[in-house]
PDB file of C-alpha atoms in Angstrom:
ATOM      1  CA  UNK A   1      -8.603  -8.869  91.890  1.00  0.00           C
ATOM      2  CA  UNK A   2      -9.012  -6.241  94.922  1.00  0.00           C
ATOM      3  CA  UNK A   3      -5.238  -5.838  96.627  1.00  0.00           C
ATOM      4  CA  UNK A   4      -3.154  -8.026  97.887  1.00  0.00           C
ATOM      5  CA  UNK A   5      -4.537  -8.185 101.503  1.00  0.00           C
ATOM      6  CA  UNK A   6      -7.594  -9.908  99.476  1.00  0.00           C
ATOM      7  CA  UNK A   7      -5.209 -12.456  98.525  1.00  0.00           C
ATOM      8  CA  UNK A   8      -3.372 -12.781 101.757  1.00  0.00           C
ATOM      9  CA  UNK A   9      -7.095 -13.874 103.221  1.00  0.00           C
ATOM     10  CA  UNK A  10      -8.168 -16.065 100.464  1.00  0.00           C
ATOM     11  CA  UNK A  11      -4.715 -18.163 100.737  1.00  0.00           C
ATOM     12  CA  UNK A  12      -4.800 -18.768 104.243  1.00  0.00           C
ATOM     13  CA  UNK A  13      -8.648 -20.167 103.782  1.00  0.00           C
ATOM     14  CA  UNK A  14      -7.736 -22.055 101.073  1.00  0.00           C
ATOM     15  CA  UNK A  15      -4.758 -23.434 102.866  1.00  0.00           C
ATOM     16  CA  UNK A  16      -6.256 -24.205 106.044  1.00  0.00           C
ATOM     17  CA  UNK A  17      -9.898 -24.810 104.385  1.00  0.00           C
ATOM     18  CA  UNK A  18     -11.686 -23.710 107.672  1.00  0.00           C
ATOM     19  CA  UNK A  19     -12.648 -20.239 108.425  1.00  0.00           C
ATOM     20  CA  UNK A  20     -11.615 -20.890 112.817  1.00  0.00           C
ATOM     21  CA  UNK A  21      -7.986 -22.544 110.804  1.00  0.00           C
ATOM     22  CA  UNK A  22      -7.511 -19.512 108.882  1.00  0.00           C
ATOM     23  CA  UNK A  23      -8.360 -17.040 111.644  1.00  0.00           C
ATOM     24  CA  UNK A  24      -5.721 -18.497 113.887  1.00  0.00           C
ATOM     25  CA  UNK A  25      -3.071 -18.031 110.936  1.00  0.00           C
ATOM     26  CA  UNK A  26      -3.944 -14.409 110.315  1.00  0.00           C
ATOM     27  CA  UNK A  27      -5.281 -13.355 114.018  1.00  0.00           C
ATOM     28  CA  UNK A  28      -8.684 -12.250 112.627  1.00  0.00           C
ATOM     29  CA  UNK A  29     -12.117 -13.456 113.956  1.00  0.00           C
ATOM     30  CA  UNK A  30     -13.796 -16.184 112.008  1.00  0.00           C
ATOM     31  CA  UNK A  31     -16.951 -14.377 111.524  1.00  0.00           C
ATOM     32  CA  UNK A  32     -15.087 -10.802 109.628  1.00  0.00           C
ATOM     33  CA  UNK A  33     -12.549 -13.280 107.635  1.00  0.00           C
ATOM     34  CA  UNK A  34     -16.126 -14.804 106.349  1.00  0.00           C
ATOM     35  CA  UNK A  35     -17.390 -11.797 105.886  1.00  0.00           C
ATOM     36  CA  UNK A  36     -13.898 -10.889 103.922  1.00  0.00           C
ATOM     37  CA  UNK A  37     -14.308 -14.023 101.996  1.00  0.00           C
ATOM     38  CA  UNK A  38     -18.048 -13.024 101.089  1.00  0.00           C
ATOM     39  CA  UNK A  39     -17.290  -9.718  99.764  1.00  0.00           C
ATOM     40  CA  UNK A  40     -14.428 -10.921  97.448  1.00  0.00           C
ATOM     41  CA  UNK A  41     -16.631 -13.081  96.467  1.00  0.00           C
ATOM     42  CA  UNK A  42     -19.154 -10.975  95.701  1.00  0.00           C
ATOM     43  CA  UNK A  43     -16.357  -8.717  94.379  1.00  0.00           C
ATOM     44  CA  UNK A  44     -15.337 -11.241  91.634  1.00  0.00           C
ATOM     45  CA  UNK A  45     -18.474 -12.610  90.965  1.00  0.00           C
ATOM     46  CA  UNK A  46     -17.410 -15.780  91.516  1.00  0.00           C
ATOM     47  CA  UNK A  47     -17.901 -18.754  93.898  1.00  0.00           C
ATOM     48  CA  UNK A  48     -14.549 -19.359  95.228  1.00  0.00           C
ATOM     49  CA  UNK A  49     -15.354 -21.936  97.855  1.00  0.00           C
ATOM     50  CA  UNK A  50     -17.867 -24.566  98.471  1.00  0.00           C
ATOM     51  CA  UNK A  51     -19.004 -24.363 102.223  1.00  0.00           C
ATOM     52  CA  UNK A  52     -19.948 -27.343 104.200  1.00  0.00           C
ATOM     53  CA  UNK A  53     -19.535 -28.864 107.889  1.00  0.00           C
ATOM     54  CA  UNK A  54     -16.412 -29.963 106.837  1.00  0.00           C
ATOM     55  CA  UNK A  55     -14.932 -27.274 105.923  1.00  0.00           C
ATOM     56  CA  UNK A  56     -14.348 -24.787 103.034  1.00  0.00           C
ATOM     57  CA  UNK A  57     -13.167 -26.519  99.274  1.00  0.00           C
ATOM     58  CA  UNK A  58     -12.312 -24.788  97.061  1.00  0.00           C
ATOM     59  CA  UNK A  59     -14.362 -24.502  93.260  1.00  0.00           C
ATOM     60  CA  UNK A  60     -12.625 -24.886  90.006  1.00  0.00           C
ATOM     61  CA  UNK A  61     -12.546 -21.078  90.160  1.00  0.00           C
ATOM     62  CA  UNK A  62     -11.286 -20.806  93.734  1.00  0.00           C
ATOM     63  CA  UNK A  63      -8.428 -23.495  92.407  1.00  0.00           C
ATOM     64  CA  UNK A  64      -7.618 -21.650  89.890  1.00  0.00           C
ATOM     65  CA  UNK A  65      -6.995 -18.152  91.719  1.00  0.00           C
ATOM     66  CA  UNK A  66      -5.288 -20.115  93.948  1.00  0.00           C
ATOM     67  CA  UNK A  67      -2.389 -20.827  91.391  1.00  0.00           C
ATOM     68  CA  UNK A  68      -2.531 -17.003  90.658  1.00  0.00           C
ATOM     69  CA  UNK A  69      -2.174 -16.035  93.986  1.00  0.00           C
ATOM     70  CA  UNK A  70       0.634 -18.596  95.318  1.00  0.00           C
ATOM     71  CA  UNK A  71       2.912 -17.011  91.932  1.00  0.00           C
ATOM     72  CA  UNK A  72       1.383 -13.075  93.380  1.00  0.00           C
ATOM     73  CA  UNK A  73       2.906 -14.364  97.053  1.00  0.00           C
ATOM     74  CA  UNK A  74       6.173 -15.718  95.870  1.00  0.00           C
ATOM     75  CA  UNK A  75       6.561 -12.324  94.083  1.00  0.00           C
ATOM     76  CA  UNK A  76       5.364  -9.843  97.101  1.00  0.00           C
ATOM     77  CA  UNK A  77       7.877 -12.347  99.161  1.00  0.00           C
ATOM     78  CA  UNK A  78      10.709 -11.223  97.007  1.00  0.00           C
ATOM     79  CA  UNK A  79       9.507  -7.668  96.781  1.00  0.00           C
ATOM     80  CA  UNK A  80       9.679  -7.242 100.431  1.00  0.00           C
ATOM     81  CA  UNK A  81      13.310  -8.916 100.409  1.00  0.00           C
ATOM     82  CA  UNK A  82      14.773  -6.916  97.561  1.00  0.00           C
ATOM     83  CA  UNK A  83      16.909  -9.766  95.792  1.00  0.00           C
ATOM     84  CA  UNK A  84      16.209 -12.748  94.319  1.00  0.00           C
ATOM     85  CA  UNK A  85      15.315 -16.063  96.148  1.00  0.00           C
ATOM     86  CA  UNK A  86      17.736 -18.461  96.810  1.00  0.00           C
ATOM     87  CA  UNK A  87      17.611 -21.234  94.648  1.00  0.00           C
ATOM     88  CA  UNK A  88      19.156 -23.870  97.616  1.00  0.00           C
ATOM     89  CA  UNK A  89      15.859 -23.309  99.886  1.00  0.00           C
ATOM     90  CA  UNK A  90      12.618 -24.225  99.869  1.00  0.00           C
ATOM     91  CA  UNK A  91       9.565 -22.256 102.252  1.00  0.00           C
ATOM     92  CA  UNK A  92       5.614 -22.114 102.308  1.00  0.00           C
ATOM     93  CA  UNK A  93       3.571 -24.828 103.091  1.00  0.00           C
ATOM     94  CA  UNK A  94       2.938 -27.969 101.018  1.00  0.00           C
ATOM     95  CA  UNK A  95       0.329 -30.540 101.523  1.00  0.00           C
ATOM     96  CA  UNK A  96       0.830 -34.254 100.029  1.00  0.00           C
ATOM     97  CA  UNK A  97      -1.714 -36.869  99.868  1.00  0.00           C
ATOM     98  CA  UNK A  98      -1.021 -40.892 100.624  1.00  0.00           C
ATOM     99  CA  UNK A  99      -2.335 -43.997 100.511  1.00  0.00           C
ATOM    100  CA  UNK A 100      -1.617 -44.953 104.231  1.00  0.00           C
ATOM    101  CA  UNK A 101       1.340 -47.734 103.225  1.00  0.00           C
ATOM    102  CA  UNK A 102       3.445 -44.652 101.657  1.00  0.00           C
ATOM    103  CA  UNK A 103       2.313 -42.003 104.306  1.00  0.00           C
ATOM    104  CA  UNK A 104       3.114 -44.898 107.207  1.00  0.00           C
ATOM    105  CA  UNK A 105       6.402 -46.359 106.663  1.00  0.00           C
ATOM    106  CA  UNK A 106       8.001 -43.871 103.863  1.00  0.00           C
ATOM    107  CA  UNK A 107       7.127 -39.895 104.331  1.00  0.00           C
ATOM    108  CA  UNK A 108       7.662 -39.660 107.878  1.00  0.00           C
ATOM    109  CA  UNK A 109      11.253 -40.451 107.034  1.00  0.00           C
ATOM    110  CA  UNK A 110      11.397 -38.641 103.767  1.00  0.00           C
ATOM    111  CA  UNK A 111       9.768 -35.664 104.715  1.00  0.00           C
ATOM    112  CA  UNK A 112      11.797 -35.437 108.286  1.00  0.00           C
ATOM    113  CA  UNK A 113      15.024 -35.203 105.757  1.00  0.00           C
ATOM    114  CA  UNK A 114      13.728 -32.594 103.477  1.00  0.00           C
ATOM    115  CA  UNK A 115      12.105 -30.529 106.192  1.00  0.00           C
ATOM    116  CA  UNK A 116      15.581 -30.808 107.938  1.00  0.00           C
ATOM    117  CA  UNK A 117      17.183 -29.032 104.893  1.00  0.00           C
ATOM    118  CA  UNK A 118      14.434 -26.651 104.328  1.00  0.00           C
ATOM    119  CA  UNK A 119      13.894 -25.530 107.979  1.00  0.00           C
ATOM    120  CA  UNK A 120      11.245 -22.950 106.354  1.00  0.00           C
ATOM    121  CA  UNK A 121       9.216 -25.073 104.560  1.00  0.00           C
ATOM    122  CA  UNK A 122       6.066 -26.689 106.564  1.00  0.00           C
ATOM    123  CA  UNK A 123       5.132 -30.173 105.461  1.00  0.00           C
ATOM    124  CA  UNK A 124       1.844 -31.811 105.810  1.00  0.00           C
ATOM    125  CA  UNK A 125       1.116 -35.391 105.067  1.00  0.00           C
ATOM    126  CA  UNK A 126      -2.841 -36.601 104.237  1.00  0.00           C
ATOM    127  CA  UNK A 127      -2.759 -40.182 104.744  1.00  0.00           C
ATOM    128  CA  UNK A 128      -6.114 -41.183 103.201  1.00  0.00           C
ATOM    129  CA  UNK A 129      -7.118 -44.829 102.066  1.00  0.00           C
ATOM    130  CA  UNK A 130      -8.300 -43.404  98.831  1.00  0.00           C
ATOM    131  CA  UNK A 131      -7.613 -41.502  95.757  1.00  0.00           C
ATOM    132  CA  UNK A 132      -7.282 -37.947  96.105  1.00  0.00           C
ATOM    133  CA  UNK A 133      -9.080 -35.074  94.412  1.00  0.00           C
ATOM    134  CA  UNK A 134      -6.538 -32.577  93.064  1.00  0.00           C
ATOM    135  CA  UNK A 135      -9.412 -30.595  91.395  1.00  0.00           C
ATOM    136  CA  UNK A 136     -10.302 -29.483  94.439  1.00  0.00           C
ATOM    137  CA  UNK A 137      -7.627 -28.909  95.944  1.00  0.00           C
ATOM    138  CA  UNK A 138      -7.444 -31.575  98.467  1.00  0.00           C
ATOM    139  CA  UNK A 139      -3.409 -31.226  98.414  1.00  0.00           C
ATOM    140  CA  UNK A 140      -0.695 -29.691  96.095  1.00  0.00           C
ATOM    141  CA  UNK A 141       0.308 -33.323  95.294  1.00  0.00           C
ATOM    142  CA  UNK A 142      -0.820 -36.547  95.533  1.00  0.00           C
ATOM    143  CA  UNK A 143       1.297 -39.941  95.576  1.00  0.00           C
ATOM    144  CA  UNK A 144      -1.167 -43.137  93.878  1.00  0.00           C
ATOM    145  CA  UNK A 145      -0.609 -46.582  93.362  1.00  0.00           C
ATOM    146  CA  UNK A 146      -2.103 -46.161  89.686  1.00  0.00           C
ATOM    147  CA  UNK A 147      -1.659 -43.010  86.839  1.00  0.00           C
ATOM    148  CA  UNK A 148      -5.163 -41.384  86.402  1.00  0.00           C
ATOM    149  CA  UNK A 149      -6.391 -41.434  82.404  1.00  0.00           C
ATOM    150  CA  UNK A 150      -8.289 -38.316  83.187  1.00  0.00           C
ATOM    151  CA  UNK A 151      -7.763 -34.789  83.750  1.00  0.00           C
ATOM    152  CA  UNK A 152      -5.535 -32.005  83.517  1.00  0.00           C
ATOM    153  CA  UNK A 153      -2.571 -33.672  85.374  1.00  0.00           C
ATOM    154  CA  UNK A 154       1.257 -33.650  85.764  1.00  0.00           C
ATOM    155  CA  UNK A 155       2.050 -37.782  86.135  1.00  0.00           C
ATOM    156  CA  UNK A 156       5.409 -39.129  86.877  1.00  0.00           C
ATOM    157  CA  UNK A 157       6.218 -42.251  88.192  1.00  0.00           C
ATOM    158  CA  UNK A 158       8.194 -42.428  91.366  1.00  0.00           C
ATOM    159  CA  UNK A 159       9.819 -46.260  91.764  1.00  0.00           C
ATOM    160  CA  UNK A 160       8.522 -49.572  91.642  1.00  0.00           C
ATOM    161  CA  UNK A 161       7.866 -51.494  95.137  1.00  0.00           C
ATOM    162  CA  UNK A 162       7.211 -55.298  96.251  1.00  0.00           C
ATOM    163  CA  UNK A 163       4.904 -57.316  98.308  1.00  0.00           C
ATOM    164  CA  UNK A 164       5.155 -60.821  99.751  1.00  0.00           C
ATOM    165  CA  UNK A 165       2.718 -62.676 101.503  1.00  0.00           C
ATOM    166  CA  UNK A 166       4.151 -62.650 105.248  1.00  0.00           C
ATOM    167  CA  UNK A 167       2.935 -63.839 108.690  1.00  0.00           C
ATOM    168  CA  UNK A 168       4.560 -63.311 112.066  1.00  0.00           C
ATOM    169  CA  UNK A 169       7.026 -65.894 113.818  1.00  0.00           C
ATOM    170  CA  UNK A 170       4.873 -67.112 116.305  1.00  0.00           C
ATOM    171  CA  UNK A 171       2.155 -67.873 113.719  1.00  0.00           C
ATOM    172  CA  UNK A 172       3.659 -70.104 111.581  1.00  0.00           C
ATOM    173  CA  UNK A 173       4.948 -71.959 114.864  1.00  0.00           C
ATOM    174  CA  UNK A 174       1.653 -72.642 115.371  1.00  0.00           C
ATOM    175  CA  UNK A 175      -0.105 -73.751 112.715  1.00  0.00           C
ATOM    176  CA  UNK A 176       0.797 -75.997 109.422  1.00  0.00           C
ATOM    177  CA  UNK A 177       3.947 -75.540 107.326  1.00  0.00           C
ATOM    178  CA  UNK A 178       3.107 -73.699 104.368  1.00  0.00           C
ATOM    179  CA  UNK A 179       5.057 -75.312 101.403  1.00  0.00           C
ATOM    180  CA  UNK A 180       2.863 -74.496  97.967  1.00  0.00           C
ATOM    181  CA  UNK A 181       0.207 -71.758  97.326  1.00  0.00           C
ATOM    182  CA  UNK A 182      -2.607 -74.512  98.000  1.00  0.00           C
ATOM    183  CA  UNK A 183      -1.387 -75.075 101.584  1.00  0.00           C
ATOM    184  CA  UNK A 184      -2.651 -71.210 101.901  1.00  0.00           C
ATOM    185  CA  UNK A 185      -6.507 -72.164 101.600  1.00  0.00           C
ATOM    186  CA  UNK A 186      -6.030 -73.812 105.036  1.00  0.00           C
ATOM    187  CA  UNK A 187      -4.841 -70.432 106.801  1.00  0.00           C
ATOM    188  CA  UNK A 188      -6.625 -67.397 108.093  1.00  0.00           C
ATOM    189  CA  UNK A 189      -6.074 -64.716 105.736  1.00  0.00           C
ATOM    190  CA  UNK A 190      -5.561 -60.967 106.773  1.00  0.00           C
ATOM    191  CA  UNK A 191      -6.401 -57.991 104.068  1.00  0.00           C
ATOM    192  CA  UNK A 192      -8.305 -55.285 103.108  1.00  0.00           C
ATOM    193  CA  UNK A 193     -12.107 -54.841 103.692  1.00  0.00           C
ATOM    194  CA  UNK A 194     -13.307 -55.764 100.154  1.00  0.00           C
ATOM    195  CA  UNK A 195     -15.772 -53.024  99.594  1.00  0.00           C
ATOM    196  CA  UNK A 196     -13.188 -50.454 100.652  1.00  0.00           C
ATOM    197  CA  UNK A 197     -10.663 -51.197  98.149  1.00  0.00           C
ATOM    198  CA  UNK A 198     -10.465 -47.673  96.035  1.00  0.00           C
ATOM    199  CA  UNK A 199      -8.374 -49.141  93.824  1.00  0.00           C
ATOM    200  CA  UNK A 200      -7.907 -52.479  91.937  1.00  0.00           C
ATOM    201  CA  UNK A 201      -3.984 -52.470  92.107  1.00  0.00           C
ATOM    202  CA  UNK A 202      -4.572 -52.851  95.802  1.00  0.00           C
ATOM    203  CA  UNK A 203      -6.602 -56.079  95.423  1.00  0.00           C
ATOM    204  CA  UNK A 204      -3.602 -58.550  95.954  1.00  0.00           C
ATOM    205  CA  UNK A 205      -5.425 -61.760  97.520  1.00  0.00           C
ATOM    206  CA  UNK A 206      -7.741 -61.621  93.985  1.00  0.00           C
ATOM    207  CA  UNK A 207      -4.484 -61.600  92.365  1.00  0.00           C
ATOM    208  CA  UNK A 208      -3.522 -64.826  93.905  1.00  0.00           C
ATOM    209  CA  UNK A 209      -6.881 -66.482  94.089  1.00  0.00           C
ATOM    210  CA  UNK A 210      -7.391 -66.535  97.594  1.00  0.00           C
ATOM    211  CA  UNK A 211     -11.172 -66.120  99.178  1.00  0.00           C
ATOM    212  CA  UNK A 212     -12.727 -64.605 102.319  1.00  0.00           C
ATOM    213  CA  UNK A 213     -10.523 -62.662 104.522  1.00  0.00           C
ATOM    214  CA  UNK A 214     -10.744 -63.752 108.235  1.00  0.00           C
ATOM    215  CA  UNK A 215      -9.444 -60.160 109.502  1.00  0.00           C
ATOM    216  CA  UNK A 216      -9.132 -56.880 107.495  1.00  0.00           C
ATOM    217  CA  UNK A 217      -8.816 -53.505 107.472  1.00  0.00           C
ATOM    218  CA  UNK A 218      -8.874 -50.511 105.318  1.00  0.00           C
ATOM    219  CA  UNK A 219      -5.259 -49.747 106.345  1.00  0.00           C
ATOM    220  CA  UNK A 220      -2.085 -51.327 105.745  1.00  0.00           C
ATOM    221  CA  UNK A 221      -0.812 -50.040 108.763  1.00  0.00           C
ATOM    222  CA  UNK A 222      -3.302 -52.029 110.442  1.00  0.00           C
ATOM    223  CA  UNK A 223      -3.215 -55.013 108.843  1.00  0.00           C
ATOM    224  CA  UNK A 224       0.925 -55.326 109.312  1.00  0.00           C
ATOM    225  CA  UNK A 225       0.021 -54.764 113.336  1.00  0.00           C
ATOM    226  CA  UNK A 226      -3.076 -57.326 113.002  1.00  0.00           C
ATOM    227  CA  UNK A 227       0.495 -59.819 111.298  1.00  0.00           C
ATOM    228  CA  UNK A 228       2.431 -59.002 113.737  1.00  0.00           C
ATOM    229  CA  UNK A 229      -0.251 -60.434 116.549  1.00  0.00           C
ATOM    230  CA  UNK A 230      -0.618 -63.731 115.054  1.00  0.00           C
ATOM    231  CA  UNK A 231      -4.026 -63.038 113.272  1.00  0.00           C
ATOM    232  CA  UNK A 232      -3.152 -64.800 110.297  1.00  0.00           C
ATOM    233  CA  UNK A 233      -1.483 -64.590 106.643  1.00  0.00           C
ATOM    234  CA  UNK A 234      -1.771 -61.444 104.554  1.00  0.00           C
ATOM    235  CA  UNK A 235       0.284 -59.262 101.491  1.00  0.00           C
ATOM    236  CA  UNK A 236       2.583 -56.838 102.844  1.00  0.00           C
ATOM    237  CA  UNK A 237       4.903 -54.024 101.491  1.00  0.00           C
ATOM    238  CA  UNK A 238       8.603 -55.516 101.711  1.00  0.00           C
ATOM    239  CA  UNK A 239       9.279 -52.140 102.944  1.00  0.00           C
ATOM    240  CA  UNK A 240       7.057 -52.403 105.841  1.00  0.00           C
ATOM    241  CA  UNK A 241       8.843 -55.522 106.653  1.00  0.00           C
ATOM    242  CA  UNK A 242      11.570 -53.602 109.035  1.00  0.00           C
ATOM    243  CA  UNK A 243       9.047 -51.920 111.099  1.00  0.00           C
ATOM    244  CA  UNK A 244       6.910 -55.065 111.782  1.00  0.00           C
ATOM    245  CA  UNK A 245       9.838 -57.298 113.784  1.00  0.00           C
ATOM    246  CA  UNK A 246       8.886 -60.811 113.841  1.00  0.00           C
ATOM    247  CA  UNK A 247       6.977 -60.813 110.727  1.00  0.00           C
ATOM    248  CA  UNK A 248       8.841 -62.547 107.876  1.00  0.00           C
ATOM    249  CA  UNK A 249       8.085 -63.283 104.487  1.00  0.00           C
ATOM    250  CA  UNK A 250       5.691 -66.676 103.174  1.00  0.00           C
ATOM    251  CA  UNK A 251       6.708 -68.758  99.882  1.00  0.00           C
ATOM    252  CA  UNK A 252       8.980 -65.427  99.048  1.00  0.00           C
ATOM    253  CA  UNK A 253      10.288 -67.741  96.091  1.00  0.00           C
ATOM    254  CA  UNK A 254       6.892 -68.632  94.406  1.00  0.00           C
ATOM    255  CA  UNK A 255       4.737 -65.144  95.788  1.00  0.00           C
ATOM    256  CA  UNK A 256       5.695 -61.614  94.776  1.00  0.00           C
ATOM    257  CA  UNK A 257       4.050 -59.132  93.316  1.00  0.00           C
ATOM    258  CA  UNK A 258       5.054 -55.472  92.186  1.00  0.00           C
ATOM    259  CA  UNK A 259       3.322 -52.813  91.958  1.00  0.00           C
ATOM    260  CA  UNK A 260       4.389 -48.844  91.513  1.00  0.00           C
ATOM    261  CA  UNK A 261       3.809 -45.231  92.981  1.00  0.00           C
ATOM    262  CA  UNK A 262       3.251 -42.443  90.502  1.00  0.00           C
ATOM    263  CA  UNK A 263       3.435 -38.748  91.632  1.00  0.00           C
ATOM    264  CA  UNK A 264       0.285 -36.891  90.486  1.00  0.00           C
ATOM    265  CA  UNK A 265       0.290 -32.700  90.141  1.00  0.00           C
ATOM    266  CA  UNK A 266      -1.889 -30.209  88.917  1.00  0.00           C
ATOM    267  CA  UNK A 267      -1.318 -29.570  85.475  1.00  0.00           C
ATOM    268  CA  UNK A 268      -0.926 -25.564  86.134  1.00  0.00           C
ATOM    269  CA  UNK A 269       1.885 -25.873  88.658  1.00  0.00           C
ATOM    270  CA  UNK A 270       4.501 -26.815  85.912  1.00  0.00           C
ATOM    271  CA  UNK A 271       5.898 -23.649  86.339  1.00  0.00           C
ATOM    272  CA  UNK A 272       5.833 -23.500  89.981  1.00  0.00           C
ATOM    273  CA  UNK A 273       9.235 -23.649  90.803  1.00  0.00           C
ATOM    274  CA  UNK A 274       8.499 -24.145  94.656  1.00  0.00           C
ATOM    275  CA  UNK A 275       6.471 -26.983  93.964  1.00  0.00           C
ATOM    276  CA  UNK A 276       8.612 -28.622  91.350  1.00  0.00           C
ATOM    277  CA  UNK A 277      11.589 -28.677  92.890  1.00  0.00           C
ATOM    278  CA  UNK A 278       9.753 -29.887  95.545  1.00  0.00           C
ATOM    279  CA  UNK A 279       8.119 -32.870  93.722  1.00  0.00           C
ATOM    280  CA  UNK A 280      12.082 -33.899  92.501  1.00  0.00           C
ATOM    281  CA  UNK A 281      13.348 -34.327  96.277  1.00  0.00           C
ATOM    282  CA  UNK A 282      10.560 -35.991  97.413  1.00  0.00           C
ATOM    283  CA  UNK A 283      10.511 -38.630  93.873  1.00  0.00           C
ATOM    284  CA  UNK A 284      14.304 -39.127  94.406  1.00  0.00           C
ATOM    285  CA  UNK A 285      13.782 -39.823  98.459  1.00  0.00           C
ATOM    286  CA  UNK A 286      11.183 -42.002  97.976  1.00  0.00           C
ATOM    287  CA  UNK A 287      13.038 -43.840  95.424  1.00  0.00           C
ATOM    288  CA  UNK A 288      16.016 -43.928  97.270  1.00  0.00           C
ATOM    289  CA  UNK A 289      13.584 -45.163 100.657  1.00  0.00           C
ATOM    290  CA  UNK A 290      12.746 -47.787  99.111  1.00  0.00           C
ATOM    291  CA  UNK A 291      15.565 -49.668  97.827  1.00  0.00           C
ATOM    292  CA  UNK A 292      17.141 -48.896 101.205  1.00  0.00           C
ATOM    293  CA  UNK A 293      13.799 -50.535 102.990  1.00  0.00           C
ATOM    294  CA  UNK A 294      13.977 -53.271 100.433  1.00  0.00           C
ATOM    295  CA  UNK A 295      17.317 -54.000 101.100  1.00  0.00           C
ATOM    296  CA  UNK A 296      16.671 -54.583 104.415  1.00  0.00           C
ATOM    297  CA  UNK A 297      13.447 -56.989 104.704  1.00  0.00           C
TER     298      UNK A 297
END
């Protein structure tokens, strides 16, 4: 490795994974930090980044001098302090990646209470109908609705959460009682668009045998506003339930499924102690989010 200003540049590309993102952070012109980038680079003789219109990713490599330079920061952090970190606050900048039910109704809340007791530490939430790629560094965390088999990751599940089948007020006012699960074959049915479901724990209406879907979406967010206007019948989390008022549950006696989040790491930040500390408030506050939620659909 050349210095630490080397580092200081490579982190803030990796971080903001744009060269124009990177030169705001560190008040340098795009075109030198790429030309910084380059040399290192060349320096190493190593491909740290794969470049595209979308931005810079980073390579296995680049992911793995990443971890190497975050522990390099924390220790040029203390360095410049002269004592030891406090162990009671948290700083830096973490990035977490969510399906769009969890990153909707459950981080804004969680995160707004950790951020409030770690005024220092900067937050960002990817809210992404799909699974995340922690190989390349898409976040420092990921939240799923299923454990990965594969790779080198850190896997711990968070809670288990419910779904009903639910329809808004005005809805069922309109339109025939609903009594058994066969009365639902008569009744527009609201979901996901079929050949966007990433995963198969997300398929609920195959679960229950239903058919085509009338209106869908490849958000949950959606589809609990598309409820909430009347469209039809569809499987919602019960704690989305208190942000969609006049939506109630359908057949909550004979319909309910469960399903779980798991928190997925890298492997190599086990002995981050930013990060895992981190990953323990935000398990426990999610946990604790969604009883409370629960409790109150």
């Amino acid at each position: 490795m050349q210095n630490w200003d080397d580092l200081r540049l490579f982190l803030a590309v990796a971080r903001e994974q744009s060269l124009s993102g990177a030169g705001k952070v560190l008040l340098l012109d795009p075109a030198t930090l790429g030309r910084r980038v380059a040399r290192l680079e060349a320096a190493l003789d190593t491909v740290l980044f794969v470049k595209s219109p979308q931005g810079y990713t980073l390579t296995d490599a680049g992911a793995q001098l990443l971890e190497r330079a975050e522990t390099a920061e924390q220790a040029m952090r203390l360095a410049v302090s002269g004592v030891v970190a406090p162990t009671d606050t948290l700083s830096g900048l973490i990035r977490i990646g969510a399906p769009d039910g969890c990153a909707n109704f459950l981080l804004p809340q969680v995160c707004a209470e950790i951020g409030a007791a770690h005024p220092d530490l900067e937050i960002q939430v990817v809210a992404l109908p799909r699974v995340f790629n922690l190989s390349r560094r898409e976040a420092d965390m990921a939240i799923a609705v299923s454990a990965p088999t594969a790779g080198q990751l850190l896997v711990q599940k968070i809670t288990d959460y419910h779904l009903h089948l639910a329809a808004s007020d005005s809805y069922l006012a309109s339109h025939p009682p609903i009594e058994s699960t066969a009365d639902l074959h008569g009744h527009r049915l609201v979901g996901y668009i079929p050949d966007m479901i990433f995963d198969r724990e997300l398929d609920y209406l195959a679960d229950l045998g239903l058919g085509r879907v009338a209106l869908s979406s490849n958000s949950v967010a959606v589809q609990a506003q598309m409820l909430r206007q009347g469209a039809g019948i569809g499987v919602v989390h019960d704690f989305s339930l208190p942000f969609v008022p006049g939506v109630r549950r359908v057949l909550p006696g004979l319909v309910r499924l469960q399903r779980a989040f798991y928190l997925i790491r890298h492997q190599g930040d086990q002995q981050n102690l930013r990060l895992r500390r981190f990953a323990e408030m935000l398990t426990a506050a999610i946990r604790a989010e969604v009883i409370r939620l629960e409790a109150k659909a």
